[in-house]
CSV table of C-alpha atoms and ligand atoms in Angstrom, one decimal:
chain,number,residue,atom,x,y,z
D,4,MET,CA,22.5,1.8,21.5
D,5,ASN,CA,24.1,2.9,18.3
D,6,THR,CA,24.4,6.4,17.5
D,7,ILE,CA,23.9,7.4,14.2
D,8,TYR,CA,24.3,11.1,12.8
D,9,VAL,CA,22.2,12.7,10.1
D,10,ILE,CA,23.9,15.6,8.5
D,11,ASN,CA,22.2,18.3,6.4
D,12,GLY,CA,23.9,20.6,4.1
D,13,PRO,CA,23.2,24.1,2.6
D,14,ASN,CA,20.0,25.4,2.4
D,15,LEU,CA,18.0,22.4,4.0
D,16,ASN,CA,17.4,24.6,7.2
D,17,LEU,CA,14.8,26.2,4.9
D,18,LEU,CA,12.8,22.9,3.9
D,19,GLY,CA,9.2,23.5,3.8
D,20,LYS,CA,9.6,27.0,2.5
D,21,ARG,CA,12.2,26.8,-0.4
D,22,GLN,CA,10.8,25.6,-3.8
D,23,PRO,CA,8.3,23.2,-2.3
D,24,HIS,CA,7.3,22.1,-5.7
D,25,ILE,CA,10.5,20.2,-5.4
D,26,TYR,CA,11.3,19.7,-2.0
D,27,GLY,CA,7.9,19.3,-0.4
D,28,HIS,CA,6.1,21.1,2.4
D,29,GLU,CA,7.7,19.0,5.4
D,30,THR,CA,10.2,21.3,7.4
D,31,LEU,CA,13.4,20.0,8.8
D,32,GLU,CA,12.2,20.1,12.3
D,33,ASP,CA,9.6,17.3,10.9
D,34,VAL,CA,12.3,15.2,9.4
D,35,LYS,CA,14.4,15.5,12.3
D,36,ASN,CA,11.2,14.2,14.4
D,37,ALA,CA,10.9,11.6,12.2
D,38,CYS,CA,14.1,10.4,12.1
D,39,ILE,CA,14.5,10.5,15.7
D,40,GLN,CA,11.4,8.4,15.8
D,41,VAL,CA,12.4,5.4,13.5
D,42,GLY,CA,15.5,5.5,15.2
D,43,LEU,CA,13.9,4.7,18.5
D,44,ASP,CA,11.6,2.2,16.8
D,45,ASN,CA,15.0,0.5,15.3
D,46,GLY,CA,17.2,0.6,18.5
D,47,LEU,CA,19.1,3.7,17.2
D,48,ASP,CA,19.8,7.2,18.9
D,49,VAL,CA,20.2,9.5,16.0
D,50,THR,CA,21.9,12.7,15.9
D,51,PHE,CA,20.2,15.1,13.5
D,52,MET,CA,22.1,18.2,12.3
D,53,GLN,CA,22.3,21.0,9.7
D,54,SER,CA,24.9,23.4,8.5
D,55,ASN,CA,25.2,25.9,5.6
D,56,ALA,CA,29.0,25.8,5.8
D,57,GLU,CA,30.9,23.0,4.4
D,58,ALA,CA,33.6,23.0,7.1
D,59,GLN,CA,31.3,22.5,9.8
D,60,ILE,CA,29.9,19.3,7.9
D,61,ILE,CA,33.8,18.2,7.6
D,62,ASP,CA,33.8,18.8,11.3
D,63,TRP,CA,30.9,17.0,12.2
D,64,ILE,CA,32.3,13.6,9.7
D,65,HIS,CA,35.2,13.8,11.6
D,66,ASP,CA,33.5,13.9,15.3
D,67,ALA,CA,31.6,11.0,14.1
D,68,ARG,CA,34.5,8.7,13.5
D,69,GLU,CA,34.5,8.7,17.3
D,70,ASN,CA,31.0,9.1,18.0
D,71,ALA,CA,28.8,7.2,15.6
D,72,THR,CA,28.3,3.9,14.0
D,73,GLY,CA,26.7,5.6,10.7
D,74,ILE,CA,26.1,8.4,8.8
D,75,VAL,CA,23.4,9.2,7.0
D,76,ILE,CA,24.2,12.3,4.8
D,77,ASN,CA,22.4,14.8,2.2
D,78,PRO,CA,25.1,17.0,1.7
D,79,ALA,CA,22.3,18.9,-0.7
D,80,ALA,CA,24.4,21.1,-3.4
D,81,PHE,CA,27.7,19.8,-2.0
D,82,THR,CA,27.0,16.8,-3.3
D,83,HIS,CA,28.2,17.9,-6.5
D,84,THR,CA,31.0,19.9,-5.8
D,85,SER,CA,32.6,19.0,-2.2
D,86,VAL,CA,36.0,16.5,-2.9
D,87,ALA,CA,36.5,17.7,0.6
D,88,ILE,CA,33.6,16.2,2.2
D,89,LEU,CA,34.3,12.8,0.3
D,90,ASP,CA,37.8,12.8,1.6
D,91,ALA,CA,36.2,13.2,5.0
D,92,LEU,CA,33.7,10.4,4.6
D,93,ASN,CA,36.6,8.0,3.1
D,94,THR,CA,38.1,8.6,6.7
D,95,PHE,CA,34.7,7.1,8.4
D,96,ASP,CA,34.6,3.4,8.9
D,97,HIS,CA,31.0,2.2,9.1
D,98,PRO,CA,28.3,3.0,6.7
D,99,ILE,CA,27.2,5.9,5.1
D,100,ILE,CA,23.5,6.4,3.4
D,101,GLU,CA,23.3,9.3,0.9
D,102,VAL,CA,19.9,10.8,0.5
D,103,HIS,CA,18.1,13.5,-1.9
D,104,ILE,CA,14.7,14.4,-1.4
D,105,SER,CA,14.4,15.2,-5.3
D,106,ASN,CA,15.2,12.8,-8.0
D,107,VAL,CA,18.4,14.3,-8.8
D,108,HIS,CA,18.8,12.5,-12.4
D,109,LYS,CA,15.7,14.0,-13.1
D,110,ARG,CA,16.8,17.8,-12.6
D,111,GLU,CA,19.6,19.4,-14.2
D,112,PRO,CA,22.7,17.6,-15.4
D,113,PHE,CA,24.9,19.3,-13.1
D,114,ARG,CA,22.8,17.6,-10.2
D,115,HIS,CA,23.7,14.1,-11.5
D,116,HIS,CA,27.0,13.5,-10.9
D,117,SER,CA,27.6,12.9,-7.0
D,118,TYR,CA,31.3,12.7,-5.0
D,119,VAL,CA,29.1,11.1,-2.5
D,120,SER,CA,27.9,8.2,-3.9
D,121,GLY,CA,31.5,6.5,-4.2
D,122,VAL,CA,31.7,5.9,-0.5
D,123,ALA,CA,28.0,5.2,0.4
D,124,SER,CA,26.6,2.5,0.6
D,125,GLY,CA,23.5,3.3,-0.8
D,126,VAL,CA,21.9,6.4,-2.0
D,127,ILE,CA,18.1,7.4,-2.1
D,128,ALA,CA,16.9,10.1,-4.1
D,129,GLY,CA,13.2,11.2,-5.2
D,130,PHE,CA,11.1,9.8,-2.4
D,131,GLY,CA,10.5,13.0,-0.4
D,132,THR,CA,11.3,13.3,3.0
D,133,GLN,CA,10.4,9.8,3.5
D,134,GLY,CA,13.4,9.2,1.9
D,135,TYR,CA,15.2,9.6,5.5
D,136,VAL,CA,12.9,7.5,7.3
D,137,PHE,CA,14.2,4.9,4.4
D,138,ALA,CA,17.5,5.6,5.1
D,139,VAL,CA,17.5,5.4,9.0
D,140,GLN,CA,15.6,1.9,9.0
D,141,ARG,CA,18.4,0.4,6.3
D,142,MET,CA,21.3,1.9,8.6
D,143,ALA,CA,19.5,0.1,11.3
D,144,GLN,CA,19.8,-3.1,9.0
D,145,LEU,CA,23.4,-2.4,8.1
D,146,LEU,CA,24.4,-2.2,11.6
D,147,ALA,CA,22.8,-5.0,12.8
D,148,ALA,CA,24.2,-7.2,10.2
D,149,ALA,CA,27.6,-5.8,11.0
D,150,ALA,CA,26.8,-7.0,14.6
D,151,THR,CA,26.0,-10.7,13.7
D,152,ASP,CA,28.9,-10.8,11.6
D,153,ARG,CA,31.1,-10.0,14.4
D,154,ALA,CA,29.6,-12.2,16.7
D,155,SER,CA,29.8,-15.4,14.4
G,24,DHK,C1,19.1,19.3,-2.1
G,24,DHK,C2,19.8,20.6,-2.6
G,24,DHK,O1,19.8,21.5,-1.9
G,24,DHK,C3,20.6,20.3,-4.1
G,24,DHK,O2,21.6,21.0,-4.2
G,24,DHK,C4,20.7,18.8,-4.7
G,24,DHK,C5,18.9,17.8,-3.0
G,24,DHK,C6,19.5,17.8,-4.3
G,24,DHK,C7,17.8,17.1,-2.5
G,24,DHK,O3,17.2,16.4,-3.6
G,24,DHK,O4,17.6,16.9,-1.3
G,24,DHK,O5,20.9,19.2,-5.8
């Protein structure tokens, strides 16, 4: 089974408690369980992680180079600031999908730019926590298509 990493950035540990009018009432544990289940339904083993530390996220991306065939990432605030996370993602040779719970384009101008989007296969924003489910489903399709390409 393909393993994918679902990586979450700062403050997402407070999901469900933090500004629920923006980020909703589901907790990160709820999102983790949904990702694992939709992964299993689609033949993917989901490793789900969250950190408030940029260095830890970079280390997980490096780890994914050896141990994962896809990354779903919500870098949270680091989306808008981190060249270091972009550089790490640029070392990863498999699909990357960027997720935002909120519609960042409807919010403050500093949230309109993402360092990550330029390296992502796709970007999902504004669908609430359901965006993670869409991302895992899409990742399964991308990995299946890549396997078919390799076989032909
Ligand atoms: C989450 C955050 O914490 C913000 O810093 C981003 C993102 C948006 C989200 O919508 O998931 O700007």
